[in-house]
Amino acid sequence: MSVAVRRSLYGKLAGDSTLTAMLGTPAPGYNQSIYYQQAPAEAGFPFVIFQKMAGTPIYTFKAGHAAIDNEVWMIKGVDRADTPDTVDAVSSRLDALLTDGALSIAGATQMYLRRESDVDYPETADGQKYLHSGAQFRLMYE
Amino acid sequence: MGKFVLIKPTLKVNNVDLSDHASQVTVETNADDVDVTGFTETYHEHAVGLRDATMTVDWFQDFQPASVNATLWPFVGGANAGGTVEIVVRQADVTSGTASYTMTSRIFNYQPLQGGVGAAATINTVFNNAGTAGLVYGTA
């Protein structure tokens, strides 16, 4: 289900004009500054990164597939700046979109989606400061 | 049937297959331990008293028609009509060596909703024996 979930999350984020208006210029070949797992080197700032951090299937006696998939996704904004105002605004928008937000997961029914723990830290590389702000979201679907 | 890992037993309640909502089961039968020791004896003498049986199941609750709640409710609501519970255990891809346990039962304690925010809604039910045959073991 990872493909369907990944696409549903991307669709949710990319379909929000308020969020996309906050983001930088997409890297060549991309429609939005929203990237899965890793941003390309040419990505403009700020951008959004999302990736699955954990997935725990819950089984019943019925054979074939998990009854419930219980996943944690890290979804965060990344900015190259000295002030966190912009990346914090991206983070707030992500929360507004995703906590209790509805996803369209092909072949599955969403049961739960909420912000579970915040992700907020600075990073310095080659003398440049980067700011990360977002959260880990728990997603359950059957 | 050799050693096996419990993966996909079939669990039916009043002939409704609820296997896709059950995640754990315990089948138990026991008997009262009756002491029939006489005055002249040096060891306790135990006799088998009345027997009893239960089946305990963990469910993912579901309020859809013909699902968990709709199937269990007749066991506890109104006249407590009870019903039949059957579990069939078989090793994957093996057609012989199947074991089944069947029991006419009632539920005396039902909590249709348990859980907290962000957790799957699960419930636990204990099916108590309600028939003269008790727990019936079968093979196939």
Coordinates of C-alpha atoms in Angstrom, one line a residue:
Chain A
M1 CA 0.0 0.0 0.0
S2 CA 3.0 2.3 0.2
V3 CA 2.5 3.5 -3.3
A4 CA -1.1 4.4 -2.8
V5 CA -0.5 6.1 0.5
R6 CA 2.5 8.0 -0.9
R7 CA 0.4 9.2 -3.8
S8 CA -2.5 10.2 -1.6
L9 CA -0.3 12.2 0.7
Y10 CA 1.4 13.9 -2.2
G11 CA -2.0 14.7 -3.8
K12 CA -3.3 16.1 -0.5
L13 CA -0.3 18.4 -0.2
A14 CA 0.1 19.4 -3.8
G15 CA -3.6 20.1 -4.1
D16 CA -3.5 22.8 -1.5
S17 CA -2.7 26.1 -3.1
T18 CA -2.1 27.8 0.2
L19 CA 0.7 25.4 0.9
T20 CA 2.2 25.4 -2.5
A21 CA 2.2 29.2 -2.5
M22 CA 4.5 29.1 0.5
L23 CA 7.1 26.9 -1.2
G24 CA 10.0 27.7 -3.5
T25 CA 10.5 27.0 -7.1
P26 CA 10.2 23.3 -7.9
A27 CA 13.3 21.5 -9.1
P28 CA 13.3 20.8 -12.9
G29 CA 11.1 17.9 -13.7
Y30 CA 8.9 18.4 -10.6
N31 CA 5.5 20.2 -10.5
Q32 CA 5.6 21.1 -6.9
S33 CA 8.3 21.6 -4.2
I34 CA 7.1 18.5 -2.4
Y35 CA 9.5 15.6 -2.5
Y36 CA 9.5 12.0 -1.3
Q37 CA 12.3 11.0 0.9
Q38 CA 14.9 13.3 -0.5
A39 CA 14.9 16.6 -2.4
P40 CA 16.9 17.0 -5.6
A41 CA 19.9 19.3 -5.5
E42 CA 18.2 21.9 -7.6
A43 CA 15.2 22.2 -5.3
G44 CA 14.2 25.8 -4.3
F45 CA 13.6 26.7 -0.7
P46 CA 11.4 26.2 1.2
F47 CA 10.2 22.7 0.3
V48 CA 8.3 19.9 1.8
I49 CA 9.8 16.4 2.4
F50 CA 7.7 13.4 3.4
Q51 CA 8.7 9.8 4.1
K52 CA 7.4 6.8 6.0
M53 CA 9.2 6.3 9.3
A54 CA 7.4 3.1 10.5
G55 CA 4.7 0.8 9.4
T56 CA 3.1 -1.9 11.6
P57 CA 0.5 -4.2 10.1
I58 CA -2.2 -5.5 12.4
Y59 CA -3.5 -8.9 11.4
T60 CA -6.7 -10.8 12.1
F61 CA -7.3 -14.5 11.6
K62 CA -8.5 -13.8 8.0
A63 CA -5.6 -14.7 5.7
G64 CA -4.3 -12.6 2.9
H65 CA -3.6 -9.1 4.2
A66 CA -3.3 -6.9 7.3
A67 CA -6.7 -5.8 8.7
I68 CA -5.2 -2.4 9.7
D69 CA -2.1 -0.7 8.6
N70 CA -0.6 1.6 11.2
E71 CA 2.0 3.9 9.9
V72 CA 4.0 6.9 10.9
W73 CA 5.0 9.5 8.3
M74 CA 7.4 12.3 8.8
I75 CA 6.3 15.4 6.9
K76 CA 8.2 18.6 7.3
G77 CA 9.2 21.8 5.7
V78 CA 12.8 22.6 5.0
D79 CA 14.1 26.2 4.6
R80 CA 17.4 27.8 4.0
A81 CA 17.1 30.8 6.3
D82 CA 18.1 32.3 9.5
T83 CA 14.6 32.9 10.8
P84 CA 12.1 30.0 11.3
D85 CA 9.1 32.1 10.5
T86 CA 8.6 30.7 7.0
V87 CA 9.3 27.1 7.8
D88 CA 7.1 27.3 10.9
A89 CA 4.3 28.6 8.7
V90 CA 4.7 25.7 6.4
S91 CA 4.6 23.3 9.4
S92 CA 1.4 24.9 10.6
R93 CA -0.2 24.5 7.2
L94 CA 0.9 20.8 7.1
D95 CA -0.8 20.3 10.4
A96 CA -4.0 22.1 9.3
L97 CA -4.1 20.0 6.2
L98 CA -3.3 16.6 7.6
T99 CA -4.6 16.4 11.2
D100 CA -8.1 14.8 10.7
G101 CA -7.7 15.5 7.0
A102 CA -9.1 13.2 4.5
L103 CA -6.9 11.2 2.1
S104 CA -7.9 9.3 -1.0
I105 CA -6.0 6.1 -0.7
A106 CA -6.6 3.8 -3.6
G107 CA -7.9 0.4 -2.4
A108 CA -8.1 1.4 1.2
T109 CA -10.2 3.3 3.7
Q110 CA -8.6 5.8 5.9
M111 CA -9.3 5.4 9.7
Y112 CA -7.1 7.9 11.4
L113 CA -4.7 10.7 10.6
R114 CA -3.3 13.1 13.2
R115 CA -0.1 14.9 14.1
E116 CA 1.6 12.8 16.7
S117 CA 5.0 14.4 17.5
D118 CA 6.7 17.5 16.3
V119 CA 10.0 17.6 14.3
D120 CA 11.8 20.9 14.7
Y121 CA 15.6 21.3 14.4
P122 CA 18.3 23.4 12.7
E123 CA 21.1 22.0 10.5
T124 CA 24.3 23.6 9.2
A125 CA 26.0 22.4 6.1
D126 CA 28.9 24.1 4.3
G127 CA 28.3 27.2 6.5
Q128 CA 24.7 27.4 5.5
K129 CA 21.9 27.1 8.0
Y130 CA 18.9 25.0 7.2
L131 CA 15.7 24.8 9.3
H132 CA 13.4 21.8 9.5
S133 CA 9.9 22.0 10.9
G134 CA 7.0 19.6 10.7
A135 CA 5.8 16.6 12.5
Q136 CA 5.3 12.8 12.5
F137 CA 1.8 12.0 11.6
R138 CA 0.1 8.7 12.5
L139 CA -2.0 7.2 9.7
M140 CA -4.2 4.2 10.1
Y141 CA -6.1 2.6 7.3
E142 CA -7.8 -0.7 6.4
Chain B
M1 CA -1.1 -31.6 11.8
G2 CA 2.4 -31.0 13.0
K3 CA 3.6 -28.0 14.9
F4 CA 2.1 -24.9 13.6
V5 CA 1.8 -21.2 13.9
L6 CA -1.7 -19.9 14.5
I7 CA -2.4 -17.8 11.4
K8 CA -5.8 -18.3 10.0
P9 CA -8.3 -20.2 12.1
T10 CA -11.9 -19.8 11.1
L11 CA -14.1 -18.3 13.7
K12 CA -17.9 -18.3 13.3
V13 CA -20.5 -16.9 15.6
N14 CA -24.0 -18.1 14.8
N15 CA -22.6 -19.2 11.5
V16 CA -21.3 -15.7 10.7
D17 CA -17.7 -15.8 9.7
L18 CA -16.0 -13.1 11.8
S19 CA -12.4 -14.3 11.2
D20 CA -11.5 -11.0 9.6
H21 CA -12.3 -9.1 12.8
A22 CA -10.7 -11.5 15.3
S23 CA -7.1 -11.3 16.4
Q24 CA -6.8 -13.6 19.4
V25 CA -8.7 -16.5 20.8
T26 CA -8.5 -18.8 23.9
V27 CA -10.5 -22.0 24.2
E28 CA -10.7 -23.3 27.7
T29 CA -12.5 -26.1 29.4
N30 CA -12.1 -27.1 33.0
A31 CA -13.8 -29.0 35.8
D32 CA -14.4 -28.4 39.5
D33 CA -11.9 -30.1 41.7
V34 CA -14.0 -32.0 44.3
D35 CA -12.2 -33.4 47.3
V36 CA -13.5 -36.8 48.2
T37 CA -10.8 -37.7 50.7
G38 CA -11.9 -40.1 53.5
F39 CA -10.8 -40.1 57.1
T40 CA -8.5 -43.1 56.7
E41 CA -6.6 -41.8 53.7
T42 CA -3.1 -40.3 53.7
Y43 CA -3.4 -38.6 50.3
H44 CA -6.1 -36.3 49.0
E45 CA -8.4 -37.9 46.6
H46 CA -9.7 -35.6 43.9
A47 CA -12.8 -36.2 41.9
V48 CA -14.0 -34.4 38.8
G49 CA -16.9 -32.2 39.4
L50 CA -19.0 -30.1 37.1
R51 CA -17.3 -29.1 33.9
D52 CA -17.3 -25.7 32.3
A53 CA -16.0 -24.1 29.1
T54 CA -15.3 -20.7 27.7
M55 CA -14.1 -19.2 24.5
T56 CA -12.5 -15.8 24.8
V57 CA -12.0 -13.7 21.7
D58 CA -10.3 -10.3 21.0
W59 CA -12.2 -8.4 18.2
F60 CA -11.8 -5.3 16.1
Q61 CA -15.2 -3.8 16.8
D62 CA -17.4 -3.1 13.8
F63 CA -20.9 -1.7 13.8
Q64 CA -21.7 -2.5 10.2
P65 CA -24.7 -4.8 9.7
A66 CA -23.8 -8.5 10.0
S67 CA -20.5 -7.7 11.5
V68 CA -19.2 -7.9 15.1
N69 CA -21.6 -5.9 17.2
A70 CA -24.7 -7.0 15.2
T71 CA -23.7 -10.6 15.6
L72 CA -22.8 -10.4 19.3
W73 CA -25.7 -8.3 20.5
P74 CA -28.3 -11.1 20.4
F75 CA -26.1 -12.9 22.9
V76 CA -26.6 -10.2 25.5
G77 CA -29.6 -8.1 24.5
G78 CA -33.2 -8.8 25.3
A79 CA -33.7 -12.5 26.3
N80 CA -30.0 -13.3 26.0
A81 CA -30.7 -15.8 23.3
G82 CA -27.2 -17.0 23.0
G83 CA -26.0 -19.0 20.1
T84 CA -23.2 -21.1 18.7
V85 CA -19.6 -20.3 18.5
E86 CA -17.2 -22.4 16.4
I87 CA -13.5 -22.2 15.8
V88 CA -11.8 -24.3 13.3
V89 CA -8.0 -24.6 13.4
R90 CA -6.0 -25.9 10.5
Q91 CA -2.5 -25.5 9.3
A92 CA -2.0 -23.4 6.2
D93 CA -2.5 -25.3 3.0
V94 CA -3.2 -28.6 4.8
T95 CA -6.6 -30.1 4.3
S96 CA -6.4 -32.9 6.9
G97 CA -5.8 -32.8 10.6
T98 CA -8.3 -30.1 11.2
A99 CA -9.5 -29.5 14.8
S100 CA -12.7 -27.7 15.6
Y101 CA -14.3 -26.6 18.9
T102 CA -18.0 -25.8 19.0
M103 CA -20.1 -24.6 21.9
T104 CA -23.6 -23.3 22.6
S105 CA -22.9 -20.2 24.6
R106 CA -24.0 -16.9 26.1
I107 CA -22.2 -13.7 26.9
F108 CA -22.8 -12.2 30.4
N109 CA -20.5 -9.2 30.1
Y110 CA -20.3 -7.2 26.9
Q111 CA -18.5 -3.9 26.5
P112 CA -19.3 -2.8 23.0
L113 CA -16.8 0.1 23.0
Q114 CA -13.3 0.1 24.5
G115 CA -10.3 2.2 23.7
G116 CA -8.7 5.6 23.6
V117 CA -7.8 8.3 21.1
G118 CA -5.7 7.0 18.2
A119 CA -6.1 3.3 19.0
A120 CA -8.0 0.7 17.1
A121 CA -11.4 0.0 18.7
T122 CA -11.0 -3.5 20.1
I123 CA -13.2 -5.4 22.4
N124 CA -12.9 -8.7 24.3
T125 CA -15.7 -11.1 24.8
V126 CA -16.0 -14.3 26.8
F127 CA -18.5 -16.9 25.5
N128 CA -19.7 -19.0 28.4
N129 CA -21.0 -22.5 27.9
A130 CA -24.8 -22.6 27.8
G131 CA -25.5 -26.0 26.5
T132 CA -25.6 -29.5 28.0
A133 CA -23.0 -30.8 25.5
G134 CA -20.3 -28.3 26.7
L135 CA -17.3 -27.8 24.5
V136 CA -17.5 -30.2 21.6
Y137 CA -14.2 -31.2 20.0
G138 CA -14.3 -32.4 16.4
T139 CA -11.9 -33.4 13.7
A140 CA -12.0 -33.4 10.0

